[in-house]
Coordinates of C-alpha atoms and ligand atoms in Angstrom, one line a residue:
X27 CA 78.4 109.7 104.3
X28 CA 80.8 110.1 101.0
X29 CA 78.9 110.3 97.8
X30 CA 80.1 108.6 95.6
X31 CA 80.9 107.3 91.8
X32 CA 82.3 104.1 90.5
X33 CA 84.2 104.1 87.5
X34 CA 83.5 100.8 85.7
X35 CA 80.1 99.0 85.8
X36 CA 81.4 95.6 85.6
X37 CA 83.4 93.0 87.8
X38 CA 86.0 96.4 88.8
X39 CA 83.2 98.4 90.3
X40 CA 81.4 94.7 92.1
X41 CA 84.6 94.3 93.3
X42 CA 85.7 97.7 94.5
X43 CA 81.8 98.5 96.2
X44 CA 82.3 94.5 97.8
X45 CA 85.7 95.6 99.6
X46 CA 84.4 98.6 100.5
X47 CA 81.3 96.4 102.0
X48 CA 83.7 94.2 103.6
X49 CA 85.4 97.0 105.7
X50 CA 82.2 98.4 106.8
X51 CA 83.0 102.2 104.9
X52 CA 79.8 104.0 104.7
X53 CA 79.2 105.3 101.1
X54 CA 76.6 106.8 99.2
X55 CA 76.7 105.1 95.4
X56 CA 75.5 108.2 93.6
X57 CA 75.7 106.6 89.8
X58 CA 77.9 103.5 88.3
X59 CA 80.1 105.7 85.1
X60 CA 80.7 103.5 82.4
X61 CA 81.2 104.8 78.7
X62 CA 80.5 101.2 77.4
X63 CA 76.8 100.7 79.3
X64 CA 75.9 104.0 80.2
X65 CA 71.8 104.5 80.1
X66 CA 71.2 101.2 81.8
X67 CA 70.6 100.3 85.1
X68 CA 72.9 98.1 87.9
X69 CA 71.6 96.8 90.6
X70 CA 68.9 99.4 90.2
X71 CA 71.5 101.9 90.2
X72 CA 72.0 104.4 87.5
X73 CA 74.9 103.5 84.8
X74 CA 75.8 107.0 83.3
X75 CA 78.2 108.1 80.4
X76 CA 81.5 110.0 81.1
X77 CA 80.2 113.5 79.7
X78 CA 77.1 113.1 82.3
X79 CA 79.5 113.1 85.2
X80 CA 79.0 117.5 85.3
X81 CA 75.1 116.5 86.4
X82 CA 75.6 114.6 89.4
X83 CA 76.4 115.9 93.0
X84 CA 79.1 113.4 94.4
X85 CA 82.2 113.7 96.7
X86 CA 84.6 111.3 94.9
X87 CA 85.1 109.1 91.9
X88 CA 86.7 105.7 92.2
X89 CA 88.3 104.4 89.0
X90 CA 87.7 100.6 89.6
X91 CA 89.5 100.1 86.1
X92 CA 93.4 99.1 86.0
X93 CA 93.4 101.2 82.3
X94 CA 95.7 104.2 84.2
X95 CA 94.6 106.5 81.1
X96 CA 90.9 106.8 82.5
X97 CA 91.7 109.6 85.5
X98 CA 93.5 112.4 82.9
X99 CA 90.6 111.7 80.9
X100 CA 88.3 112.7 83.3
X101 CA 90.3 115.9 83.7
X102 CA 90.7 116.7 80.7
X103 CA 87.9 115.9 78.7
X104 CA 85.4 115.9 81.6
X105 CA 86.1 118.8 83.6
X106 CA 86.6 116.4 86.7
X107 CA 88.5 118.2 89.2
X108 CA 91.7 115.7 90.0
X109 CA 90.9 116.2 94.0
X110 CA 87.6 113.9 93.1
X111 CA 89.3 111.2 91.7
X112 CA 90.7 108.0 93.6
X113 CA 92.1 105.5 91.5
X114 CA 94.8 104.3 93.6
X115 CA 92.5 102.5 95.7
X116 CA 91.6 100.0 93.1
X117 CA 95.0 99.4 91.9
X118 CA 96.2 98.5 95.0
X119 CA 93.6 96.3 96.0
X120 CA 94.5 94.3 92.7
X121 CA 97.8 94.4 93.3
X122 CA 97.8 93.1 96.7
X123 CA 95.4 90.2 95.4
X124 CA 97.5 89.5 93.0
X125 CA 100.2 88.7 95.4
X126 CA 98.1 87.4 97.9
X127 CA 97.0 84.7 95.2
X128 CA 100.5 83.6 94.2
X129 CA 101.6 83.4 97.8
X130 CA 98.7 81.1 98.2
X131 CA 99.7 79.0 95.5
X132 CA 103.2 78.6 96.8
X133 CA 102.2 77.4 99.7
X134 CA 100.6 74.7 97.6
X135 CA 104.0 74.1 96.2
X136 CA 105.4 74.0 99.7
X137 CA 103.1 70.6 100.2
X138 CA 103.5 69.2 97.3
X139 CA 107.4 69.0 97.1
X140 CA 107.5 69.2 101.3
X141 CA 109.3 72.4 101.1
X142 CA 109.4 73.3 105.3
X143 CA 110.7 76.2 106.9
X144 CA 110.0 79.6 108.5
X145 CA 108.3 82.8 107.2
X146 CA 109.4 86.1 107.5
X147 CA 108.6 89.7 106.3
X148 CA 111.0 92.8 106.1
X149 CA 109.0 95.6 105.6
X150 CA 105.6 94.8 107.9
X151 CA 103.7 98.4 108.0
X152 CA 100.4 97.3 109.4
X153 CA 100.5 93.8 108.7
X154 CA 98.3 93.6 105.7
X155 CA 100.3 91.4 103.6
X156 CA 101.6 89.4 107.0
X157 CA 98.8 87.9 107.7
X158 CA 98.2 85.9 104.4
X159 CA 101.9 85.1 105.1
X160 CA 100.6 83.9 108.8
X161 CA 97.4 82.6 107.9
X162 CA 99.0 80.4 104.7
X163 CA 101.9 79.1 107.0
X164 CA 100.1 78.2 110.1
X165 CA 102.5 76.4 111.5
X166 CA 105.5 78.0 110.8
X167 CA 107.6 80.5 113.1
X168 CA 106.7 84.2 110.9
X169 CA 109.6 86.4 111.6
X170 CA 108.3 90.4 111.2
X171 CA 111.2 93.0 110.7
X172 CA 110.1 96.5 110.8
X173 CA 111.2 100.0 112.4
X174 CA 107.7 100.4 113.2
X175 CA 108.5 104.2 112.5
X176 CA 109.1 104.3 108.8
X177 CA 112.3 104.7 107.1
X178 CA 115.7 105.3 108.6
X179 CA 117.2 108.7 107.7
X180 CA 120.0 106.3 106.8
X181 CA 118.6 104.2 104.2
X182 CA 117.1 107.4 102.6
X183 CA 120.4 108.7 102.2
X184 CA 121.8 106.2 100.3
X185 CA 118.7 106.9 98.0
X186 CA 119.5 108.5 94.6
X187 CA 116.3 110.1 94.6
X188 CA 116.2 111.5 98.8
X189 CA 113.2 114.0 98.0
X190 CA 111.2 111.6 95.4
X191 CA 111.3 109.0 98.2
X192 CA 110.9 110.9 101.6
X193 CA 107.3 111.4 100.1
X194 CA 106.7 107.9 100.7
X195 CA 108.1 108.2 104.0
X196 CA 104.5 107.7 105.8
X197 CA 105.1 104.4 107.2
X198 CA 104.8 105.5 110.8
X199 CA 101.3 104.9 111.6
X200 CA 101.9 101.1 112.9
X201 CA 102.3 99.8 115.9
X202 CA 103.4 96.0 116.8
X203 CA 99.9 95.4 118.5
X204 CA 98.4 96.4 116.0
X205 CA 99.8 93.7 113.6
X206 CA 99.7 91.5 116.2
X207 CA 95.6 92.0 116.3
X208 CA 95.7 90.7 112.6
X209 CA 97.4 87.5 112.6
X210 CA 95.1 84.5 113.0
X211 CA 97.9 82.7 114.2
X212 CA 99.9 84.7 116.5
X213 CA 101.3 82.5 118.7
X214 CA 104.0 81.8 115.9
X215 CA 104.6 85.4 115.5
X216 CA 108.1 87.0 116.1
X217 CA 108.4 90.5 116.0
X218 CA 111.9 92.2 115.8
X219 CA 110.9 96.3 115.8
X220 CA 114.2 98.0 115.0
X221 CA 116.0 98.8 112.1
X222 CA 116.5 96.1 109.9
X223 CA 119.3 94.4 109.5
X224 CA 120.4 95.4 113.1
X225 CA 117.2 93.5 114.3
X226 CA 118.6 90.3 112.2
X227 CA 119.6 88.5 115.1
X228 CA 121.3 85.5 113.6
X229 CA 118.7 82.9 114.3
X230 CA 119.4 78.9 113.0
X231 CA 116.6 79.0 110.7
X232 CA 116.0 77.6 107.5
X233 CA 113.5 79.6 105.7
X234 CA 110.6 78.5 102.8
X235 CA 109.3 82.4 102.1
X236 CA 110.3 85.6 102.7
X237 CA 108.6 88.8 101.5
X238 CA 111.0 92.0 101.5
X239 CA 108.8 94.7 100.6
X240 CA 111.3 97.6 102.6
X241 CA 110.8 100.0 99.2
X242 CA 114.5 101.0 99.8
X243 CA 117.9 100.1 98.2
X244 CA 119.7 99.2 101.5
X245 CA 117.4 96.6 103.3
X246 CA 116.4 95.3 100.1
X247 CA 119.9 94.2 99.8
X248 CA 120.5 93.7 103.2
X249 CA 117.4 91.2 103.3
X250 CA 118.8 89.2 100.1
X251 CA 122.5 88.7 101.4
X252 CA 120.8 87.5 104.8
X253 CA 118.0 85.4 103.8
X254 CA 118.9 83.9 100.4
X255 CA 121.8 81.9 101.8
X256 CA 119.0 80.4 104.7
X257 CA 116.1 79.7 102.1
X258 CA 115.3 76.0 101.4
X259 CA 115.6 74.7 98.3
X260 CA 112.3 75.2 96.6
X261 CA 112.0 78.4 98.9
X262 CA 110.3 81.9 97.6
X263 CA 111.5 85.3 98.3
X264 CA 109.4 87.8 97.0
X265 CA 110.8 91.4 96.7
X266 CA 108.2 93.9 96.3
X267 CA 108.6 97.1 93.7
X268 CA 111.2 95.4 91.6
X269 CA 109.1 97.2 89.3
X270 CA 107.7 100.4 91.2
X271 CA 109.1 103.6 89.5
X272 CA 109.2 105.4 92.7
X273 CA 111.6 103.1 94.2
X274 CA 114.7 102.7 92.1
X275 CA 116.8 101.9 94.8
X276 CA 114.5 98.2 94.7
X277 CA 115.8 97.3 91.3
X278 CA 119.0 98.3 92.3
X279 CA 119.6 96.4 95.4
X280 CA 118.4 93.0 93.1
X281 CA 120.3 93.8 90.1
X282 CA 123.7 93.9 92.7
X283 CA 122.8 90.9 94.4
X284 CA 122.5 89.1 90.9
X285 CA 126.0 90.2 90.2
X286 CA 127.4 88.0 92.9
X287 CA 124.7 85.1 93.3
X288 CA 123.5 83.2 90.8
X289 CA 119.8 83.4 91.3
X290 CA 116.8 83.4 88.4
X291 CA 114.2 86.1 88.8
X292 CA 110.7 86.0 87.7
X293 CA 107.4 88.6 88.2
X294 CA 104.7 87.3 89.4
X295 CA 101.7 88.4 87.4
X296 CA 101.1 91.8 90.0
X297 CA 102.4 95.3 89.3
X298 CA 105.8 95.2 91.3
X299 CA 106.8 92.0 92.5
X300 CA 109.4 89.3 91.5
X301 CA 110.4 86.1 93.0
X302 CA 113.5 84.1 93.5
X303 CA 113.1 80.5 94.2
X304 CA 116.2 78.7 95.3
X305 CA 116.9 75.9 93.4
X306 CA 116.2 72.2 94.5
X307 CA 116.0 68.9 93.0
X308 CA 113.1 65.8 94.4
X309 CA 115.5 63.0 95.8
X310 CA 112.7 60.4 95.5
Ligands
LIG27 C1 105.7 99.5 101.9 S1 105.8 99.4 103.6 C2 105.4 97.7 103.9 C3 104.0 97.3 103.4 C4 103.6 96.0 104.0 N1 104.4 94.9 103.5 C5 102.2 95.7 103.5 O1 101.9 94.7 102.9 O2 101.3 96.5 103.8 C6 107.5 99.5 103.9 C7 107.9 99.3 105.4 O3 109.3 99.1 105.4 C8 109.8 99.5 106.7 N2 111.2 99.7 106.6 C9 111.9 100.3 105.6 N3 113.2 100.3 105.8 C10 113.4 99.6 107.0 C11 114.5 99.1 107.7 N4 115.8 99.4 107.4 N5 114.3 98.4 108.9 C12 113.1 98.1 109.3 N6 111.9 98.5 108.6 C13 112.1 99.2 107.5 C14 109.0 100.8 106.9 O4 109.0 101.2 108.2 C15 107.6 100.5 106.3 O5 106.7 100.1 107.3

């Protein structure tokens, strides 16, 4: 069983250790590290200060803090070996919540203002942002576009950074039953496994969300010119890592669609994401 540390005593580390709870990981918590509180207790668990990290026998740290400064410090001041530090475990379960919660609250919008169409996602992996899409729009027909193999050599190539962005190129580990396990409302589910736009079969659908979270330049684009024209007024797309410095090709793809649509663009409160909401007017 991993021993192991938690960055941040307060509502960072509950949440983290709850997650972790909640996917039935076994772990060890060794100590709670927290430079504010150390010297108390948690839980009955020991709250320590940074420079006592050297005195405990652990396999890993997780930094349950979104301050991104906190891991070098542990290197540098600390003597932490980088191996022992995850911190990109907590960041990503914020930023998925994030986006989880403002999906949720669009779909709010979408019964207020009787915005109605179908769902889709370009970019599925393993499904964990699909189904919120599927459980939030029970109803509707959820379109999921992925190779199912990650990326295409021939999106990468039209990357300008190839190298920077094959390293990301893990997306393999999927499979459509999989996903399919993890919708709670499968029978609306649509899968089109290919490579995306190819798999865009031109179906007569009107569309109230879309999430294009591809990472790349060319289906990011590709997914804009084919779904923003089908969106409902009041609809959502999201595009995920408008904001991701890793994926340039993201920003890219929005910045040229602006230059022949008129659409307004606005973050959502996460790390990465922006919306577009075609525009609509109440006719009663
Ligand atoms: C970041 S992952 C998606 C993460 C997922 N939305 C989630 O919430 O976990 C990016 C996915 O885009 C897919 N992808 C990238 N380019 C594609 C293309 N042209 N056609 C189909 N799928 C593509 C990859 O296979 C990969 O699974």
């Amino acid at each position: 069983m991993q021993r192991i540390l938690v960055y941040g005593a307060g509502v960072g580390g509950e949440r983290l250790l709850e997650e972790m709870r909640i996917n039935s990981e076994p772990y060890s918590l060794v100590a709670f590290v927290d430079k504010r509180i150390g010297g108390t207790l948690k839980n009955g668990v020991d709250v320590i200060f940074p420079e006592d990290i050297p005195k405990y026998d652990y396999d890993i740290i997780f930094v349950a803090t979104l301050d991104t400064s906190v891991p070098d410090t542990l290197v540098k001041q600390f003597k932490v070996s980088p191996e022992k530090i995850n911190h990109s475990r907590y960041f990503n379960s914020v930023e998925i919540s994030v986006r989880i919660r403002a999906l949720e609250r669009f779909k709010d919008l979408c019964d207020i203002y009787n915005i109605i169409g179908s769902v889709a996602e370009v970019g599925v992996y393993q499904g964990d942002f699909a189904k919120h899409i599927n459980r939030c729009f029970p109803e509707s027909k959820l379109y999921l576009y992925d190779t199912f193999e990650g990326f295409s050599d021939k999106d990468v190539l039209k990357e300008e950074n190839k190298q920077h962005v094959k390293a990301y190129s893990h997306y393999s580990n999927t499979t459509v039953d999989l996903v399919l396990s993890k919708m709670p409302n499968r029978e609306n589910v649509i899968v089109r496994k290919g490579f995306f736009p190819d798999t865009a079969i031109r179906e007569d659908e009107t569309y109230a969300f879309v999430s294009l979270d591809a990472d790349l330049y060319a289906p990011t684009y590709e997914g804009l010119c084919y779904f923003y024209p089908k969106m409902a007024g009041g609809g959502v797309i999201f595009v995920h890592d408008y904001y991701a410095p890793e994926f340039t090709g993201v920003r890219k793809a929005v910045t040229e669609f602006m230059r022949r649509t008129e659409i307004a663009i606005s973050p959502i409160g996460d790390f990465s994401t922006i919306s577009i909401m075609k525009p609509y007017c109440i006719s009663h």
